[in-house]
Structures are given as structure tokens and as C-alpha cells.
Short mmCIF file of N, CA and C in Angstrom, two decimals:
data_model
loop_
_atom_site.label_atom_id
_atom_site.label_comp_id
_atom_site.label_asym_id
_atom_site.label_seq_id
_atom_site.Cartn_x
_atom_site.Cartn_y
_atom_site.Cartn_z
N MET A 993 46.08 -40.81 -140.56
CA MET A 993 45.34 -40.83 -139.32
C MET A 993 44.97 -42.26 -138.98
N SER A 994 45.23 -42.67 -137.76
CA SER A 994 45.00 -44.06 -137.40
C SER A 994 43.55 -44.35 -137.02
N ASP A 995 42.84 -43.37 -136.49
CA ASP A 995 41.46 -43.55 -136.05
C ASP A 995 41.33 -44.66 -135.01
N ALA A 996 42.43 -45.03 -134.32
CA ALA A 996 42.34 -46.09 -133.32
C ALA A 996 41.34 -45.72 -132.24
N TRP A 997 41.33 -44.48 -131.80
CA TRP A 997 40.37 -44.06 -130.77
C TRP A 997 38.95 -44.08 -131.33
N ALA A 998 38.78 -43.81 -132.63
CA ALA A 998 37.45 -43.74 -133.22
C ALA A 998 36.84 -45.12 -133.44
N ALA A 999 37.63 -46.16 -133.41
CA ALA A 999 37.13 -47.51 -133.62
C ALA A 999 36.34 -48.00 -132.41
N ARG A 1000 36.48 -47.31 -131.27
CA ARG A 1000 35.71 -47.68 -130.08
C ARG A 1000 34.26 -47.24 -130.28
N SER A 1001 33.35 -47.93 -129.63
CA SER A 1001 31.96 -47.50 -129.71
C SER A 1001 31.58 -46.80 -128.41
N GLY A 1002 30.48 -46.05 -128.46
CA GLY A 1002 30.00 -45.37 -127.27
C GLY A 1002 30.74 -44.10 -126.93
N LEU A 1003 31.44 -43.52 -127.89
CA LEU A 1003 32.15 -42.27 -127.64
C LEU A 1003 31.17 -41.14 -127.37
N THR A 1004 31.63 -40.14 -126.64
CA THR A 1004 30.87 -38.91 -126.50
C THR A 1004 31.68 -37.79 -127.12
N ALA A 1005 30.99 -36.72 -127.51
CA ALA A 1005 31.66 -35.59 -128.15
C ALA A 1005 30.92 -34.31 -127.84
N ILE A 1006 31.65 -33.21 -127.90
CA ILE A 1006 31.09 -31.87 -127.83
C ILE A 1006 31.20 -31.31 -129.24
N LEU A 1007 30.07 -30.90 -129.82
CA LEU A 1007 30.05 -30.47 -131.22
C LEU A 1007 29.33 -29.15 -131.40
N ILE A 1008 29.76 -28.42 -132.42
CA ILE A 1008 28.98 -27.31 -132.96
C ILE A 1008 28.23 -27.92 -134.13
N THR A 1009 26.96 -28.20 -133.94
CA THR A 1009 26.20 -28.81 -135.03
C THR A 1009 25.56 -27.72 -135.88
N VAL A 1010 25.57 -27.95 -137.16
CA VAL A 1010 25.03 -26.98 -138.12
C VAL A 1010 24.10 -27.69 -139.10
N PRO A 1011 22.93 -28.14 -138.60
CA PRO A 1011 21.99 -28.83 -139.48
C PRO A 1011 21.53 -27.94 -140.63
N GLU A 1012 21.67 -26.62 -140.46
CA GLU A 1012 21.30 -25.70 -141.53
C GLU A 1012 22.15 -25.90 -142.78
N LEU A 1013 23.30 -26.55 -142.64
CA LEU A 1013 24.18 -26.81 -143.79
C LEU A 1013 23.96 -28.20 -144.40
N ALA A 1014 23.01 -28.97 -143.87
CA ALA A 1014 22.80 -30.34 -144.36
C ALA A 1014 22.49 -30.36 -145.86
N ALA A 1015 21.57 -29.53 -146.30
CA ALA A 1015 21.22 -29.53 -147.73
C ALA A 1015 22.40 -29.06 -148.58
N TYR A 1016 23.14 -28.09 -148.06
CA TYR A 1016 24.28 -27.54 -148.80
C TYR A 1016 25.41 -28.56 -148.94
N THR A 1017 25.69 -29.33 -147.89
CA THR A 1017 26.83 -30.25 -147.89
C THR A 1017 26.48 -31.67 -148.31
N GLU A 1018 25.19 -31.94 -148.50
CA GLU A 1018 24.77 -33.32 -148.81
C GLU A 1018 25.45 -33.86 -150.06
N ARG A 1019 25.67 -33.02 -151.06
CA ARG A 1019 26.29 -33.47 -152.32
C ARG A 1019 27.64 -34.15 -152.08
N TRP A 1020 28.35 -33.77 -151.01
CA TRP A 1020 29.65 -34.37 -150.71
C TRP A 1020 29.53 -35.40 -149.59
N ARG A 1021 28.80 -35.06 -148.53
CA ARG A 1021 28.73 -35.93 -147.36
C ARG A 1021 27.93 -37.20 -147.64
N SER A 1022 26.98 -37.17 -148.59
CA SER A 1022 26.17 -38.36 -148.88
C SER A 1022 26.95 -39.43 -149.63
N VAL A 1023 28.07 -39.06 -150.25
CA VAL A 1023 28.88 -40.05 -150.97
C VAL A 1023 30.22 -40.30 -150.28
N SER A 1024 30.42 -39.69 -149.13
CA SER A 1024 31.65 -39.89 -148.37
C SER A 1024 31.37 -40.81 -147.19
N ARG A 1025 32.36 -41.59 -146.83
CA ARG A 1025 32.23 -42.56 -145.74
C ARG A 1025 33.23 -42.22 -144.64
N SER A 1026 32.84 -42.52 -143.42
CA SER A 1026 33.75 -42.38 -142.29
C SER A 1026 34.81 -43.47 -142.39
N THR A 1027 36.02 -43.15 -142.02
CA THR A 1027 37.07 -44.17 -142.03
C THR A 1027 36.79 -45.24 -140.97
N ALA A 1028 36.07 -44.88 -139.90
CA ALA A 1028 35.75 -45.84 -138.85
C ALA A 1028 34.49 -46.66 -139.18
N ARG A 1029 33.59 -46.11 -140.01
CA ARG A 1029 32.34 -46.79 -140.37
C ARG A 1029 32.17 -46.68 -141.89
N SER A 1030 32.97 -47.42 -142.61
CA SER A 1030 33.06 -47.25 -144.07
C SER A 1030 31.83 -47.71 -144.84
N HIS A 1031 30.91 -48.39 -144.20
CA HIS A 1031 29.71 -48.90 -144.88
C HIS A 1031 28.54 -47.91 -144.89
N VAL A 1032 28.69 -46.76 -144.21
CA VAL A 1032 27.58 -45.81 -144.08
C VAL A 1032 28.04 -44.41 -144.47
N PRO A 1033 27.25 -43.69 -145.28
CA PRO A 1033 27.62 -42.31 -145.63
C PRO A 1033 27.63 -41.40 -144.39
N LEU A 1034 28.45 -40.36 -144.44
CA LEU A 1034 28.52 -39.41 -143.34
C LEU A 1034 27.16 -38.84 -142.98
N THR A 1035 26.33 -38.60 -143.99
CA THR A 1035 25.01 -38.01 -143.75
C THR A 1035 24.13 -38.87 -142.85
N GLU A 1036 24.37 -40.18 -142.82
CA GLU A 1036 23.56 -41.07 -142.00
C GLU A 1036 24.14 -41.27 -140.61
N LEU A 1037 25.39 -40.87 -140.41
CA LEU A 1037 26.04 -41.08 -139.12
C LEU A 1037 25.92 -39.88 -138.18
N ILE A 1038 26.02 -38.68 -138.75
CA ILE A 1038 26.09 -37.49 -137.91
C ILE A 1038 25.79 -36.27 -138.77
N PRO A 1039 25.12 -35.27 -138.21
CA PRO A 1039 24.84 -34.07 -139.01
C PRO A 1039 26.11 -33.26 -139.26
N PRO A 1040 26.07 -32.31 -140.18
CA PRO A 1040 27.23 -31.45 -140.37
C PRO A 1040 27.59 -30.78 -139.04
N HIS A 1041 28.88 -30.72 -138.76
CA HIS A 1041 29.31 -30.20 -137.47
C HIS A 1041 30.77 -29.78 -137.51
N VAL A 1042 31.14 -29.01 -136.50
CA VAL A 1042 32.54 -28.71 -136.21
C VAL A 1042 32.81 -29.39 -134.87
N THR A 1043 33.79 -30.26 -134.83
CA THR A 1043 34.11 -30.95 -133.59
C THR A 1043 34.78 -29.98 -132.63
N VAL A 1044 34.26 -29.93 -131.42
CA VAL A 1044 34.91 -29.16 -130.36
C VAL A 1044 35.84 -30.09 -129.60
N LEU A 1045 35.30 -31.23 -129.12
CA LEU A 1045 36.13 -32.18 -128.37
C LEU A 1045 35.58 -33.59 -128.53
N VAL A 1046 36.44 -34.48 -129.00
CA VAL A 1046 36.15 -35.91 -129.08
C VAL A 1046 37.46 -36.65 -128.90
N PRO A 1047 37.50 -37.71 -128.15
CA PRO A 1047 36.45 -38.19 -127.27
C PRO A 1047 36.36 -37.33 -126.00
N TRP A 1048 35.12 -37.15 -125.54
CA TRP A 1048 34.86 -36.43 -124.30
C TRP A 1048 34.76 -37.47 -123.20
N VAL A 1049 34.31 -37.11 -122.01
CA VAL A 1049 34.22 -38.07 -120.90
C VAL A 1049 33.25 -39.19 -121.26
N ALA A 1050 33.58 -40.41 -120.87
CA ALA A 1050 32.79 -41.58 -121.27
C ALA A 1050 31.36 -41.52 -120.74
N GLU A 1051 31.19 -41.15 -119.50
CA GLU A 1051 29.87 -41.06 -118.88
C GLU A 1051 29.73 -39.68 -118.25
N PRO A 1052 29.32 -38.67 -119.02
CA PRO A 1052 29.25 -37.32 -118.49
C PRO A 1052 28.27 -37.19 -117.31
N THR A 1053 28.74 -36.53 -116.28
CA THR A 1053 27.92 -36.29 -115.09
C THR A 1053 27.40 -34.85 -115.13
N GLU A 1054 26.52 -34.52 -114.20
CA GLU A 1054 26.05 -33.14 -114.09
C GLU A 1054 27.23 -32.20 -113.83
N ALA A 1055 28.20 -32.67 -113.07
CA ALA A 1055 29.39 -31.85 -112.79
C ALA A 1055 30.19 -31.59 -114.07
N ASP A 1056 30.27 -32.58 -114.96
CA ASP A 1056 30.97 -32.39 -116.24
C ASP A 1056 30.24 -31.36 -117.10
N VAL A 1057 28.92 -31.44 -117.13
CA VAL A 1057 28.12 -30.49 -117.92
C VAL A 1057 28.28 -29.08 -117.34
N ARG A 1058 28.29 -28.96 -116.00
CA ARG A 1058 28.51 -27.65 -115.37
C ARG A 1058 29.90 -27.12 -115.70
N ARG A 1059 30.89 -28.00 -115.69
CA ARG A 1059 32.27 -27.59 -116.03
C ARG A 1059 32.32 -27.06 -117.46
N LEU A 1060 31.61 -27.71 -118.37
CA LEU A 1060 31.55 -27.23 -119.75
C LEU A 1060 30.83 -25.89 -119.81
N ALA A 1061 29.70 -25.77 -119.11
CA ALA A 1061 28.95 -24.51 -119.11
C ALA A 1061 29.84 -23.37 -118.58
N ASP A 1062 30.60 -23.63 -117.55
CA ASP A 1062 31.52 -22.61 -117.01
C ASP A 1062 32.58 -22.23 -118.04
N ALA A 1063 33.06 -23.21 -118.79
CA ALA A 1063 34.12 -22.98 -119.78
C ALA A 1063 33.66 -22.09 -120.93
N VAL A 1064 32.35 -22.13 -121.25
CA VAL A 1064 31.84 -21.35 -122.38
C VAL A 1064 30.96 -20.18 -121.94
N ALA A 1065 30.90 -19.92 -120.64
CA ALA A 1065 30.05 -18.84 -120.12
C ALA A 1065 30.46 -17.47 -120.63
N SER A 1066 31.73 -17.26 -120.91
CA SER A 1066 32.19 -15.94 -121.37
C SER A 1066 32.02 -15.74 -122.87
N PHE A 1067 31.58 -16.76 -123.58
CA PHE A 1067 31.39 -16.67 -125.04
C PHE A 1067 29.92 -16.37 -125.33
N GLU A 1068 29.67 -15.18 -125.84
CA GLU A 1068 28.31 -14.83 -126.25
C GLU A 1068 28.02 -15.50 -127.59
N PRO A 1069 26.75 -15.80 -127.88
CA PRO A 1069 26.41 -16.36 -129.19
C PRO A 1069 26.95 -15.46 -130.31
N PHE A 1070 27.34 -16.09 -131.41
CA PHE A 1070 27.87 -15.32 -132.55
C PHE A 1070 27.51 -16.00 -133.85
N GLU A 1071 27.57 -15.20 -134.92
CA GLU A 1071 27.26 -15.70 -136.25
C GLU A 1071 28.45 -16.50 -136.78
N LEU A 1072 28.13 -17.60 -137.42
CA LEU A 1072 29.15 -18.50 -137.95
C LEU A 1072 28.90 -18.68 -139.44
N SER A 1073 29.95 -18.57 -140.23
CA SER A 1073 29.85 -18.80 -141.67
C SER A 1073 30.94 -19.79 -142.09
N PHE A 1074 30.81 -20.29 -143.30
CA PHE A 1074 31.74 -21.29 -143.84
C PHE A 1074 32.11 -20.88 -145.26
N PRO A 1075 32.95 -19.83 -145.41
CA PRO A 1075 33.19 -19.25 -146.73
C PRO A 1075 34.27 -19.91 -147.57
N THR A 1076 35.10 -20.77 -146.97
CA THR A 1076 36.20 -21.36 -147.75
C THR A 1076 36.28 -22.87 -147.55
N ALA A 1077 36.84 -23.52 -148.56
CA ALA A 1077 37.05 -24.97 -148.52
C ALA A 1077 38.55 -25.24 -148.59
N GLY A 1078 38.94 -26.35 -148.03
CA GLY A 1078 40.34 -26.76 -148.07
C GLY A 1078 40.46 -28.24 -147.83
N GLN A 1079 41.70 -28.66 -147.61
CA GLN A 1079 41.97 -30.09 -147.49
C GLN A 1079 43.15 -30.31 -146.56
N PHE A 1080 43.06 -31.31 -145.70
CA PHE A 1080 44.17 -31.72 -144.86
C PHE A 1080 45.10 -32.61 -145.68
N PRO A 1081 46.34 -32.77 -145.25
CA PRO A 1081 47.27 -33.64 -145.98
C PRO A 1081 46.77 -35.06 -146.20
N ASN A 1082 45.90 -35.56 -145.30
CA ASN A 1082 45.39 -36.93 -145.47
C ASN A 1082 44.27 -37.04 -146.50
N GLY A 1083 43.85 -35.90 -147.08
CA GLY A 1083 42.82 -35.91 -148.11
C GLY A 1083 41.46 -35.46 -147.65
N THR A 1084 41.23 -35.35 -146.34
CA THR A 1084 39.94 -34.90 -145.83
C THR A 1084 39.64 -33.49 -146.32
N ALA A 1085 38.49 -33.32 -146.95
CA ALA A 1085 38.06 -32.01 -147.45
C ALA A 1085 37.13 -31.38 -146.43
N TRP A 1086 37.22 -30.07 -146.29
CA TRP A 1086 36.47 -29.38 -145.24
C TRP A 1086 36.07 -27.97 -145.64
N LEU A 1087 35.12 -27.44 -144.86
CA LEU A 1087 34.76 -26.03 -144.91
C LEU A 1087 35.29 -25.39 -143.63
N LYS A 1088 35.84 -24.20 -143.77
CA LYS A 1088 36.45 -23.50 -142.63
C LYS A 1088 35.43 -22.58 -141.97
N PRO A 1089 35.26 -22.72 -140.63
CA PRO A 1089 34.34 -21.83 -139.93
C PRO A 1089 34.96 -20.45 -139.71
N GLU A 1090 34.15 -19.43 -139.85
CA GLU A 1090 34.56 -18.05 -139.57
C GLU A 1090 33.53 -17.40 -138.64
N PRO A 1091 33.93 -16.63 -137.66
CA PRO A 1091 35.28 -16.15 -137.41
C PRO A 1091 36.14 -17.26 -136.78
N TYR A 1092 37.17 -17.62 -137.51
CA TYR A 1092 38.03 -18.74 -137.15
C TYR A 1092 38.65 -18.58 -135.75
N ASP A 1093 39.19 -17.40 -135.48
CA ASP A 1093 39.85 -17.18 -134.18
C ASP A 1093 38.88 -17.35 -133.02
N ALA A 1094 37.63 -16.93 -133.20
CA ALA A 1094 36.62 -17.10 -132.14
C ALA A 1094 36.34 -18.58 -131.91
N VAL A 1095 36.27 -19.35 -132.98
CA VAL A 1095 36.03 -20.79 -132.85
C VAL A 1095 37.22 -21.46 -132.17
N VAL A 1096 38.43 -21.08 -132.56
CA VAL A 1096 39.63 -21.64 -131.91
C VAL A 1096 39.63 -21.31 -130.41
N SER A 1097 39.30 -20.07 -130.06
CA SER A 1097 39.25 -19.68 -128.64
C SER A 1097 38.23 -20.52 -127.88
N LEU A 1098 37.09 -20.76 -128.50
CA LEU A 1098 36.06 -21.59 -127.88
C LEU A 1098 36.59 -23.00 -127.64
N LEU A 1099 37.23 -23.59 -128.64
CA LEU A 1099 37.79 -24.92 -128.50
C LEU A 1099 38.80 -24.98 -127.37
N TYR A 1100 39.72 -24.02 -127.33
CA TYR A 1100 40.77 -24.06 -126.32
C TYR A 1100 40.24 -23.84 -124.92
N SER A 1101 39.17 -23.10 -124.78
CA SER A 1101 38.54 -22.94 -123.48
C SER A 1101 38.00 -24.29 -122.99
N VAL A 1102 37.39 -25.04 -123.92
CA VAL A 1102 36.89 -26.38 -123.58
C VAL A 1102 38.05 -27.33 -123.29
N PHE A 1103 39.11 -27.28 -124.08
CA PHE A 1103 40.28 -28.15 -123.84
C PHE A 1103 40.85 -27.92 -122.45
N GLN A 1104 40.94 -26.64 -122.05
CA GLN A 1104 41.49 -26.31 -120.74
C GLN A 1104 40.60 -26.83 -119.61
N ALA A 1105 39.30 -26.86 -119.85
CA ALA A 1105 38.37 -27.35 -118.84
C ALA A 1105 38.41 -28.87 -118.69
N PHE A 1106 38.86 -29.56 -119.74
CA PHE A 1106 38.90 -31.03 -119.74
C PHE A 1106 40.28 -31.55 -120.16
N PRO A 1107 41.31 -31.26 -119.36
CA PRO A 1107 42.66 -31.69 -119.75
C PRO A 1107 42.81 -33.22 -119.80
N GLU A 1108 41.91 -33.93 -119.14
CA GLU A 1108 41.95 -35.39 -119.16
C GLU A 1108 41.40 -35.97 -120.46
N CYS A 1109 40.89 -35.11 -121.33
CA CYS A 1109 40.31 -35.54 -122.61
C CYS A 1109 41.05 -34.87 -123.76
N PRO A 1110 42.23 -35.35 -124.12
CA PRO A 1110 42.95 -34.70 -125.22
C PRO A 1110 42.18 -34.82 -126.53
N PRO A 1111 42.15 -33.74 -127.32
CA PRO A 1111 41.42 -33.78 -128.60
C PRO A 1111 41.89 -34.93 -129.48
N TYR A 1112 40.92 -35.63 -130.04
CA TYR A 1112 41.20 -36.77 -130.93
C TYR A 1112 42.13 -37.79 -130.27
N GLY A 1113 41.93 -37.97 -128.96
CA GLY A 1113 42.73 -38.96 -128.23
C GLY A 1113 44.20 -38.62 -128.20
N GLY A 1114 44.57 -37.36 -128.42
CA GLY A 1114 45.96 -36.93 -128.43
C GLY A 1114 46.62 -37.05 -129.78
N GLU A 1115 45.90 -37.59 -130.76
CA GLU A 1115 46.48 -37.78 -132.10
C GLU A 1115 46.75 -36.46 -132.80
N PHE A 1116 45.88 -35.47 -132.55
CA PHE A 1116 46.05 -34.14 -133.13
C PHE A 1116 46.02 -33.13 -131.99
N PRO A 1117 47.17 -32.86 -131.36
CA PRO A 1117 47.19 -32.00 -130.18
C PRO A 1117 46.83 -30.54 -130.47
N ASP A 1118 46.92 -30.12 -131.72
CA ASP A 1118 46.59 -28.74 -132.09
C ASP A 1118 45.56 -28.78 -133.23
N PRO A 1119 44.33 -29.24 -132.92
CA PRO A 1119 43.35 -29.42 -133.99
C PRO A 1119 42.92 -28.11 -134.64
N GLN A 1120 42.59 -28.21 -135.91
CA GLN A 1120 42.10 -27.07 -136.68
C GLN A 1120 40.59 -27.25 -136.86
N PRO A 1121 39.79 -26.30 -136.34
CA PRO A 1121 38.34 -26.44 -136.48
C PRO A 1121 37.93 -26.48 -137.95
N HIS A 1122 37.01 -27.39 -138.26
CA HIS A 1122 36.56 -27.56 -139.64
C HIS A 1122 35.26 -28.35 -139.67
N LEU A 1123 34.56 -28.27 -140.78
CA LEU A 1123 33.37 -29.06 -141.03
C LEU A 1123 33.74 -30.02 -142.17
N THR A 1124 33.86 -31.29 -141.85
CA THR A 1124 34.25 -32.29 -142.85
C THR A 1124 33.14 -32.45 -143.89
N ILE A 1125 33.52 -32.33 -145.16
CA ILE A 1125 32.56 -32.57 -146.24
C ILE A 1125 32.88 -33.86 -146.99
N SER A 1126 34.12 -34.34 -146.85
CA SER A 1126 34.51 -35.57 -147.52
C SER A 1126 35.69 -36.17 -146.76
N SER A 1127 35.59 -37.46 -146.45
CA SER A 1127 36.65 -38.11 -145.67
C SER A 1127 37.92 -38.28 -146.49
N SER A 1128 38.95 -38.71 -145.81
CA SER A 1128 40.25 -38.87 -146.46
C SER A 1128 40.19 -39.85 -147.63
N GLU A 1129 39.31 -40.85 -147.54
CA GLU A 1129 39.23 -41.86 -148.60
C GLU A 1129 38.59 -41.31 -149.88
N GLN A 1130 37.58 -40.43 -149.71
CA GLN A 1130 36.88 -39.90 -150.87
C GLN A 1130 37.22 -38.44 -151.15
N GLY A 1131 38.01 -37.83 -150.30
CA GLY A 1131 38.33 -36.41 -150.46
C GLY A 1131 39.30 -36.19 -151.60
N GLY A 1132 39.94 -35.07 -151.57
CA GLY A 1132 40.93 -34.80 -152.57
C GLY A 1132 40.69 -33.50 -153.28
N PRO A 1133 41.61 -33.15 -154.17
CA PRO A 1133 41.53 -31.88 -154.87
C PRO A 1133 40.24 -31.67 -155.66
N ALA A 1134 39.66 -32.73 -156.22
CA ALA A 1134 38.44 -32.56 -157.00
C ALA A 1134 37.28 -32.11 -156.12
N VAL A 1135 37.17 -32.67 -154.91
CA VAL A 1135 36.10 -32.28 -153.99
C VAL A 1135 36.32 -30.84 -153.53
N VAL A 1136 37.56 -30.49 -153.22
CA VAL A 1136 37.86 -29.12 -152.78
C VAL A 1136 37.55 -28.13 -153.90
N ALA A 1137 37.92 -28.46 -155.13
CA ALA A 1137 37.64 -27.57 -156.26
C ALA A 1137 36.13 -27.40 -156.45
N GLU A 1138 35.39 -28.50 -156.35
CA GLU A 1138 33.94 -28.44 -156.48
C GLU A 1138 33.32 -27.59 -155.37
N ALA A 1139 33.82 -27.78 -154.14
CA ALA A 1139 33.30 -27.00 -153.01
C ALA A 1139 33.60 -25.52 -153.17
N ARG A 1140 34.80 -25.18 -153.63
CA ARG A 1140 35.14 -23.77 -153.85
C ARG A 1140 34.26 -23.15 -154.93
N GLU A 1141 33.99 -23.92 -155.96
CA GLU A 1141 33.10 -23.45 -157.02
C GLU A 1141 31.68 -23.23 -156.48
N ALA A 1142 31.21 -24.15 -155.67
CA ALA A 1142 29.87 -24.03 -155.08
C ALA A 1142 29.79 -22.83 -154.15
N LEU A 1143 30.82 -22.62 -153.35
CA LEU A 1143 30.84 -21.47 -152.43
C LEU A 1143 30.85 -20.14 -153.19
N ALA A 1144 31.57 -20.11 -154.32
CA ALA A 1144 31.62 -18.89 -155.13
C ALA A 1144 30.26 -18.60 -155.77
N ALA A 1145 29.55 -19.65 -156.16
CA ALA A 1145 28.25 -19.49 -156.81
C ALA A 1145 27.15 -19.14 -155.81
N ALA A 1146 27.19 -19.76 -154.66
CA ALA A 1146 26.17 -19.54 -153.62
C ALA A 1146 26.78 -19.86 -152.26
N PRO A 1147 27.02 -18.86 -151.44
CA PRO A 1147 27.64 -19.11 -150.14
C PRO A 1147 26.83 -20.10 -149.29
N ALA A 1148 27.54 -20.80 -148.43
CA ALA A 1148 26.87 -21.69 -147.48
C ALA A 1148 26.04 -20.83 -146.52
N PRO A 1149 24.93 -21.36 -146.01
CA PRO A 1149 24.11 -20.60 -145.06
C PRO A 1149 24.90 -20.20 -143.82
N ARG A 1150 24.61 -19.01 -143.32
CA ARG A 1150 25.18 -18.56 -142.05
C ARG A 1150 24.28 -19.07 -140.93
N ILE A 1151 24.88 -19.29 -139.78
CA ILE A 1151 24.09 -19.74 -138.63
C ILE A 1151 24.42 -18.88 -137.42
N GLN A 1152 23.54 -18.91 -136.46
CA GLN A 1152 23.80 -18.25 -135.18
C GLN A 1152 24.22 -19.35 -134.22
N LEU A 1153 25.45 -19.30 -133.75
CA LEU A 1153 25.95 -20.29 -132.80
C LEU A 1153 25.50 -19.88 -131.40
N THR A 1154 24.63 -20.66 -130.82
CA THR A 1154 24.08 -20.34 -129.50
C THR A 1154 24.39 -21.40 -128.45
N GLU A 1155 24.80 -22.59 -128.90
CA GLU A 1155 25.04 -23.68 -127.95
C GLU A 1155 26.02 -24.69 -128.51
N LEU A 1156 26.53 -25.51 -127.60
CA LEU A 1156 27.34 -26.66 -127.98
C LEU A 1156 26.51 -27.90 -127.69
N GLY A 1157 26.48 -28.81 -128.65
CA GLY A 1157 25.72 -30.04 -128.48
C GLY A 1157 26.57 -31.13 -127.85
N LEU A 1158 25.93 -31.94 -127.01
CA LEU A 1158 26.59 -33.09 -126.40
C LEU A 1158 26.04 -34.33 -127.08
N TRP A 1159 26.92 -35.12 -127.64
CA TRP A 1159 26.54 -36.24 -128.51
C TRP A 1159 27.16 -37.54 -128.03
N ARG A 1160 26.46 -38.64 -128.31
CA ARG A 1160 26.98 -39.98 -128.02
C ARG A 1160 26.79 -40.84 -129.26
N GLU A 1161 27.81 -41.62 -129.53
CA GLU A 1161 27.74 -42.57 -130.64
C GLU A 1161 27.08 -43.85 -130.16
N GLY A 1162 26.07 -44.29 -130.89
CA GLY A 1162 25.39 -45.54 -130.55
C GLY A 1162 26.17 -46.75 -131.06
N GLU A 1163 25.74 -47.91 -130.63
CA GLU A 1163 26.38 -49.15 -131.09
C GLU A 1163 26.28 -49.31 -132.59
N ASP A 1164 25.28 -48.67 -133.21
CA ASP A 1164 25.10 -48.74 -134.65
C ASP A 1164 25.98 -47.73 -135.40
N GLY A 1165 26.79 -46.96 -134.65
CA GLY A 1165 27.67 -45.98 -135.28
C GLY A 1165 27.02 -44.64 -135.53
N VAL A 1166 25.72 -44.53 -135.24
CA VAL A 1166 25.00 -43.27 -135.44
C VAL A 1166 25.12 -42.42 -134.18
N TRP A 1167 25.41 -41.14 -134.39
CA TRP A 1167 25.54 -40.19 -133.29
C TRP A 1167 24.20 -39.56 -132.99
N ARG A 1168 23.88 -39.43 -131.68
CA ARG A 1168 22.63 -38.83 -131.24
C ARG A 1168 22.92 -37.79 -130.16
N GLN A 1169 22.24 -36.65 -130.26
CA GLN A 1169 22.43 -35.61 -129.26
C GLN A 1169 21.67 -35.97 -128.00
N PHE A 1170 22.32 -35.80 -126.84
CA PHE A 1170 21.65 -36.09 -125.58
C PHE A 1170 21.51 -34.87 -124.68
N ASP A 1171 22.17 -33.77 -125.03
CA ASP A 1171 22.07 -32.56 -124.23
C ASP A 1171 22.73 -31.41 -125.00
N ALA A 1172 22.64 -30.22 -124.45
CA ALA A 1172 23.29 -29.05 -125.04
C ALA A 1172 23.64 -28.08 -123.92
N VAL A 1173 24.66 -27.29 -124.18
CA VAL A 1173 25.08 -26.26 -123.23
C VAL A 1173 25.08 -24.93 -123.97
N PRO A 1174 24.32 -23.95 -123.46
CA PRO A 1174 24.27 -22.66 -124.14
C PRO A 1174 25.56 -21.85 -123.96
N LEU A 1175 25.87 -21.05 -124.96
CA LEU A 1175 26.97 -20.10 -124.83
C LEU A 1175 26.47 -18.93 -124.00
N GLY A 1176 27.39 -18.30 -123.27
CA GLY A 1176 27.07 -17.09 -122.54
C GLY A 1176 26.18 -17.25 -121.34
N ALA A 1177 25.94 -18.47 -120.89
CA ALA A 1177 25.09 -18.68 -119.71
C ALA A 1177 25.93 -18.46 -118.45
N ARG A 1178 25.62 -17.42 -117.75
CA ARG A 1178 26.40 -17.10 -116.54
C ARG A 1178 25.66 -17.52 -115.30
#
């Protein structure tokens, strides 16, 4: 992964944030670094999340937020769990959100609403929803094995997905939420 798009500052993103998993994932995320910001642990840059769309529009307007709300209006809130761990070929270790198909449908609804914003800058045209627990540099089979063992011993907390968060990366590389769009708002 080149992360060329991620090297820019001031990005915006649409995320499913799951702060309820912070304590559960800290053991991996606190020692993992972003490939774009290698000097800071993931836990200090952004909370646990599933990326819906990044990069999103550079300066979101009220019309962009309405377009997003329209795109997710048919999705009622639902329970989300993270029962399995895996790894991408580049070494990034992750937890898989379930119900997976519902999350994929949500992502594709957002993609269709914002065709001018290809996921991951077009680098991954068919992204797989996931919650990163360890970056490609620190990931690997040992992290995946440890995560699978942890999940078998005590499942990750379930959450109720009720909204999508709108986030902006600051000049310091830290992501901050600036708005949210509820699911099912008609």
C-alpha cells in the first residue's frame, strides 16, 4: 500500500467509530503505528473504527451532509459485533465487523452517493470493511493469533450502530469528529 493519499493532511472521513472497543483493542493498537504517522500509536491518532469512506470531500457542506443522510436513510440502526480476526496480504491485522453484508451494503450506499470520492483514493476500489488492530508494519500472524485467542476467551463488546461519524485529520495527525449522521433518519 502506497498511502500516497494518506500523506496529505486535513483529510476528512466517514467512519463507524466504536469507542466501546478501545479497552479491548488497546493491547494491539497502543503498540502499532500508522504507516503515514509512524511516530504515534494508533490509539493516539484515532479511536477504533471501521472506515466507511476516506478521503471524503475536502470541505463538506450542508449539502454533502444531506447527501450522506439520504444515502443512509434506509439503514435502520443495528447491532455490530467483531467476532473474528484476520490479516490483509500487506500484514495489517483486523477484526471483521458482523453482520458483514449489512456493513458492506452501508459502505456501497455511501460510495454511490459520493462517486467523486473513490475509497482510499482509488487504491482499493473494492474495500473490505474492517477494524484495524495492527498496521502492516507491526501486524502479522502473531498479532492475528493473539487476537483470535483473545476473541475465543472473551468476545469483543457488541455495539449498537446508530450513526456515522464525520471526522477530520488535524495538522498534528490526530483525527477529530466534527459531526455525525444518524442511520434511518428519513
